[in-house]
Amino acid sequence: MSSQQIVVFLHVTAGALALLCYWAAALARKGSPWHRAAGQGFLLAMLVVVGTGAPLAWSLWQGGHPRTATFLAYLLLLVSSAMWSARQAVRLKHDFVRYAGPAYRAQAMAVALAGGLVVWIGMTGAGVIFVVFGLVGVVGGIGSLRLAWRGPSDARWWLREHYGAMIGNGVATHIAFLGIGLRGALPGIDPMVQQLLAWLLPVAVAVMAGVWLDRRYGRPSSASSPPLPGRRNSTT
């Protein structure tokens, strides 16, 4: 087995393990030992996915596929950023100032700029998938910078940051799963349609899940939520 084959094997195996851990955490009672253990397992598996994805992106670049290599590198950046936010939001849930420090702002800026580059690549011929996923980075990065500047609106900011990041990670794992599974499940459908379904269906489901979670854990009224450290007063 060549080194390239070993990297691919580790990448796929870790991705499958990440998918299992993702649903184990999602179905467990939130905050329970099982939820935390499955979540840690997911993040560890995704570290392997990112670590093996980097040489794959470099291999694509050397093989004369700069657009695909750039897109894969961008996805790795998105996943890495979401992994960091998911963990740090829980670890620093009582300290927003530390959470939204220089590292948070740097990764938010990097995601926004990289997303803009991917949008441009998509608009110059790479296609709609590049544009859609590039916009995810632009909107997400700007939203994170806005949060860092204005501060949280209530004490549950960390929960929204955590589940928002985990939804983003879920999109990545399910895209990989559908990209492989749809080929066998829907062999009669045009490959381009299969590709669009594999990439865009998880995004659509993620948006709906985000809306539902935002409603469930929505911001309380300002009367019931005292100001938090790190929040800017818009009246001054």
Short mmCIF file of C-alpha atoms in Angstrom, two decimals:
data_model
loop_
_atom_site.label_atom_id
_atom_site.label_comp_id
_atom_site.label_asym_id
_atom_site.label_seq_id
_atom_site.Cartn_x
_atom_site.Cartn_y
_atom_site.Cartn_z
CA MET A 1 0.00 0.00 0.00
CA SER A 2 1.46 3.36 -1.05
CA SER A 3 1.67 6.37 1.25
CA GLN A 4 -1.12 8.03 -0.74
CA GLN A 5 -3.37 5.02 -0.25
CA ILE A 6 -2.62 4.98 3.48
CA VAL A 7 -3.57 8.65 3.77
CA VAL A 8 -6.82 8.07 1.88
CA PHE A 9 -7.63 5.03 4.03
CA LEU A 10 -7.05 6.96 7.25
CA HIS A 11 -9.08 9.90 5.91
CA VAL A 12 -12.08 7.73 5.00
CA THR A 13 -11.91 5.63 8.18
CA ALA A 14 -11.72 8.69 10.41
CA GLY A 15 -14.60 10.27 8.51
CA ALA A 16 -16.78 7.21 9.07
CA LEU A 17 -15.91 7.18 12.78
CA ALA A 18 -16.67 10.89 12.99
CA LEU A 19 -20.11 10.32 11.48
CA LEU A 20 -20.91 7.62 14.05
CA CYS A 21 -19.72 9.79 16.94
CA TYR A 22 -21.65 12.77 15.60
CA TRP A 23 -24.98 10.94 15.77
CA ALA A 24 -24.09 9.33 19.09
CA ALA A 25 -23.59 12.80 20.54
CA ALA A 26 -26.68 14.21 18.81
CA LEU A 27 -28.95 11.46 20.16
CA ALA A 28 -27.53 11.49 23.70
CA ARG A 29 -28.94 13.68 26.45
CA LYS A 30 -27.18 17.01 26.17
CA GLY A 31 -24.50 17.47 28.79
CA SER A 32 -24.51 13.80 29.79
CA PRO A 33 -21.25 11.82 30.07
CA TRP A 34 -22.18 9.92 26.88
CA HIS A 35 -22.78 13.18 25.02
CA ARG A 36 -19.43 14.56 26.12
CA ALA A 37 -17.57 11.33 25.34
CA ALA A 38 -19.12 11.05 21.87
CA GLY A 39 -18.37 14.70 21.22
CA GLN A 40 -14.74 14.25 22.18
CA GLY A 41 -14.56 11.18 19.95
CA PHE A 42 -15.99 13.20 17.08
CA LEU A 43 -13.44 15.98 17.49
CA LEU A 44 -10.55 13.50 17.68
CA ALA A 45 -11.74 11.74 14.53
CA MET A 46 -12.08 15.08 12.76
CA LEU A 47 -8.51 15.97 13.73
CA VAL A 48 -7.42 12.92 11.74
CA VAL A 49 -9.69 13.98 8.87
CA VAL A 50 -8.10 17.43 8.78
CA GLY A 51 -4.58 16.06 9.22
CA THR A 52 -4.97 13.63 6.32
CA GLY A 53 -6.92 16.12 4.21
CA ALA A 54 -4.02 18.56 4.03
CA PRO A 55 -1.69 16.21 2.07
CA LEU A 56 -4.61 15.27 -0.18
CA ALA A 57 -5.14 18.95 -1.01
CA TRP A 58 -1.43 19.34 -1.73
CA SER A 59 -1.51 16.26 -3.96
CA LEU A 60 -4.39 17.75 -5.94
CA TRP A 61 -2.46 21.00 -6.37
CA GLN A 62 0.63 19.18 -7.62
CA GLY A 63 -1.56 17.10 -9.92
CA GLY A 64 -2.75 20.17 -11.80
CA HIS A 65 -6.10 20.73 -10.05
CA PRO A 66 -5.63 24.10 -8.32
CA ARG A 67 -9.35 24.89 -8.02
CA THR A 68 -10.21 21.59 -6.37
CA ALA A 69 -7.14 21.82 -4.14
CA THR A 70 -8.08 25.33 -3.05
CA PHE A 71 -11.65 24.26 -2.34
CA LEU A 72 -10.52 21.28 -0.25
CA ALA A 73 -8.08 23.46 1.69
CA TYR A 74 -10.91 25.92 2.32
CA LEU A 75 -13.18 23.14 3.61
CA LEU A 76 -10.41 22.01 5.95
CA LEU A 77 -10.17 25.58 7.25
CA LEU A 78 -13.94 25.69 7.80
CA VAL A 79 -13.91 22.39 9.67
CA SER A 80 -10.89 23.37 11.77
CA SER A 81 -12.54 26.65 12.71
CA ALA A 82 -15.80 24.93 13.65
CA MET A 83 -13.96 22.32 15.73
CA TRP A 84 -12.12 25.05 17.63
CA SER A 85 -15.32 27.02 18.28
CA ALA A 86 -17.30 23.96 19.37
CA ARG A 87 -14.72 23.04 22.00
CA GLN A 88 -13.80 26.53 23.18
CA ALA A 89 -17.43 27.65 23.53
CA VAL A 90 -18.02 24.94 26.14
CA ARG A 91 -14.65 25.32 27.83
CA LEU A 92 -14.94 29.12 28.12
CA LYS A 93 -18.71 29.47 28.47
CA HIS A 94 -18.24 31.74 31.49
CA ASP A 95 -15.55 33.90 29.87
CA PHE A 96 -16.64 35.42 26.57
CA VAL A 97 -13.72 37.85 26.50
CA ARG A 98 -11.22 34.98 26.40
CA TYR A 99 -13.34 33.04 23.92
CA ALA A 100 -13.53 35.94 21.48
CA GLY A 101 -9.86 36.82 21.79
CA PRO A 102 -7.20 37.18 19.08
CA ALA A 103 -7.34 33.52 17.99
CA TYR A 104 -11.11 33.68 17.49
CA ARG A 105 -10.90 36.89 15.49
CA ALA A 106 -8.00 35.61 13.38
CA GLN A 107 -9.79 32.41 12.38
CA ALA A 108 -12.99 34.36 11.67
CA MET A 109 -11.09 36.74 9.39
CA ALA A 110 -9.32 33.83 7.66
CA VAL A 111 -12.62 32.04 7.03
CA ALA A 112 -14.25 35.19 5.62
CA LEU A 113 -11.33 35.97 3.29
CA ALA A 114 -10.97 32.37 2.13
CA GLY A 115 -14.72 32.22 1.53
CA GLY A 116 -14.50 35.32 -0.64
CA LEU A 117 -11.73 33.70 -2.69
CA VAL A 118 -13.81 30.55 -3.18
CA VAL A 119 -16.84 32.64 -4.24
CA TRP A 120 -14.66 34.36 -6.84
CA ILE A 121 -13.36 31.01 -8.12
CA GLY A 122 -16.94 29.77 -8.38
CA MET A 123 -18.12 32.84 -10.27
CA THR A 124 -15.24 32.53 -12.74
CA GLY A 125 -16.21 29.05 -13.83
CA ALA A 126 -15.96 26.54 -10.99
CA GLY A 127 -19.71 26.42 -10.41
CA VAL A 128 -22.50 26.95 -7.93
CA ILE A 129 -21.11 24.66 -5.21
CA PHE A 130 -18.06 26.90 -4.87
CA VAL A 131 -20.26 29.98 -4.64
CA VAL A 132 -22.61 28.51 -2.03
CA PHE A 133 -19.87 27.19 0.22
CA GLY A 134 -17.79 30.31 -0.24
CA LEU A 135 -20.73 32.40 0.96
CA VAL A 136 -21.00 30.16 4.02
CA GLY A 137 -17.51 31.25 4.99
CA VAL A 138 -18.09 34.91 4.20
CA VAL A 139 -21.34 35.11 6.17
CA GLY A 140 -20.05 32.96 9.02
CA GLY A 141 -16.76 34.81 9.33
CA ILE A 142 -18.40 38.24 9.31
CA GLY A 143 -20.96 37.02 11.84
CA SER A 144 -18.19 35.85 14.16
CA LEU A 145 -16.35 39.16 13.87
CA ARG A 146 -19.59 40.99 14.60
CA LEU A 147 -20.15 38.86 17.71
CA ALA A 148 -16.59 39.51 18.89
CA TRP A 149 -17.05 43.26 18.42
CA ARG A 150 -20.51 43.67 19.95
CA GLY A 151 -20.34 40.95 22.58
CA PRO A 152 -23.01 38.41 23.56
CA SER A 153 -26.65 39.32 24.11
CA ASP A 154 -27.22 36.82 26.93
CA ALA A 155 -25.62 34.06 28.95
CA ARG A 156 -26.50 31.33 26.44
CA TRP A 157 -24.17 32.65 23.75
CA TRP A 158 -21.86 29.68 24.28
CA LEU A 159 -24.65 27.20 23.54
CA ARG A 160 -25.48 28.85 20.22
CA GLU A 161 -21.80 28.99 19.32
CA HIS A 162 -21.42 25.30 20.22
CA TYR A 163 -24.37 23.91 18.31
CA GLY A 164 -23.75 26.26 15.39
CA ALA A 165 -20.21 24.94 15.07
CA MET A 166 -21.35 21.33 15.42
CA ILE A 167 -24.00 21.82 12.73
CA GLY A 168 -21.22 23.06 10.45
CA ASN A 169 -19.12 20.00 11.24
CA GLY A 170 -22.15 17.81 10.59
CA VAL A 171 -22.49 19.29 7.11
CA ALA A 172 -18.91 18.27 6.32
CA THR A 173 -19.31 14.68 7.50
CA HIS A 174 -22.65 14.16 5.77
CA ILE A 175 -21.41 15.58 2.48
CA ALA A 176 -18.70 12.92 2.41
CA PHE A 177 -21.21 10.19 3.31
CA LEU A 178 -23.77 11.25 0.69
CA GLY A 179 -21.10 11.77 -1.95
CA ILE A 180 -20.28 8.07 -1.73
CA GLY A 181 -23.70 6.64 -0.84
CA LEU A 182 -25.78 8.36 -3.49
CA ARG A 183 -23.76 6.79 -6.28
CA GLY A 184 -24.99 3.35 -5.27
CA ALA A 185 -28.44 4.36 -4.02
CA LEU A 186 -29.40 6.44 -7.06
CA PRO A 187 -27.44 5.00 -10.00
CA GLY A 188 -29.99 6.18 -12.56
CA ILE A 189 -29.66 9.86 -11.68
CA ASP A 190 -27.31 12.12 -13.58
CA PRO A 191 -23.94 12.34 -11.77
CA MET A 192 -24.13 16.14 -11.72
CA VAL A 193 -27.51 15.99 -9.95
CA GLN A 194 -26.07 13.47 -7.49
CA GLN A 195 -23.20 15.84 -6.77
CA LEU A 196 -25.52 18.78 -6.19
CA LEU A 197 -27.71 16.70 -3.86
CA ALA A 198 -24.70 15.44 -1.91
CA TRP A 199 -23.32 18.94 -1.40
CA LEU A 200 -26.40 21.13 -1.08
CA LEU A 201 -28.88 18.85 0.74
CA PRO A 202 -26.80 18.81 3.97
CA VAL A 203 -26.57 22.61 3.80
CA ALA A 204 -30.35 22.93 3.47
CA VAL A 205 -30.93 20.55 6.39
CA ALA A 206 -28.33 22.43 8.45
CA VAL A 207 -30.11 25.73 7.85
CA MET A 208 -33.42 24.24 9.00
CA ALA A 209 -31.77 22.68 12.05
CA GLY A 210 -30.16 26.00 12.90
CA VAL A 211 -33.48 27.84 12.66
CA TRP A 212 -35.16 25.23 14.90
CA LEU A 213 -32.40 25.37 17.50
CA ASP A 214 -32.38 29.17 17.46
CA ARG A 215 -36.09 29.16 18.20
CA ARG A 216 -35.68 26.61 20.98
CA TYR A 217 -32.72 28.38 22.54
CA GLY A 218 -33.67 31.84 21.36
CA ARG A 219 -32.44 34.98 23.02
CA PRO A 220 -34.47 36.03 26.04
CA SER A 221 -35.88 39.52 26.24
CA SER A 222 -33.46 42.25 27.27
CA ALA A 223 -35.45 42.78 30.46
CA SER A 224 -34.63 39.27 31.67
CA SER A 225 -31.03 39.22 30.51
CA PRO A 226 -28.48 41.41 32.34
CA PRO A 227 -25.52 42.86 30.44
CA LEU A 228 -22.53 40.55 30.13
CA PRO A 229 -18.82 41.33 30.36
CA GLY A 230 -17.42 42.10 26.94
CA ARG A 231 -20.67 43.44 25.51
CA ARG A 232 -20.52 46.93 24.06
CA ASN A 233 -23.15 49.44 25.10
CA SER A 234 -24.68 50.86 21.94
CA THR A 235 -25.92 53.94 23.81
CA THR A 236 -22.47 55.19 24.70
#
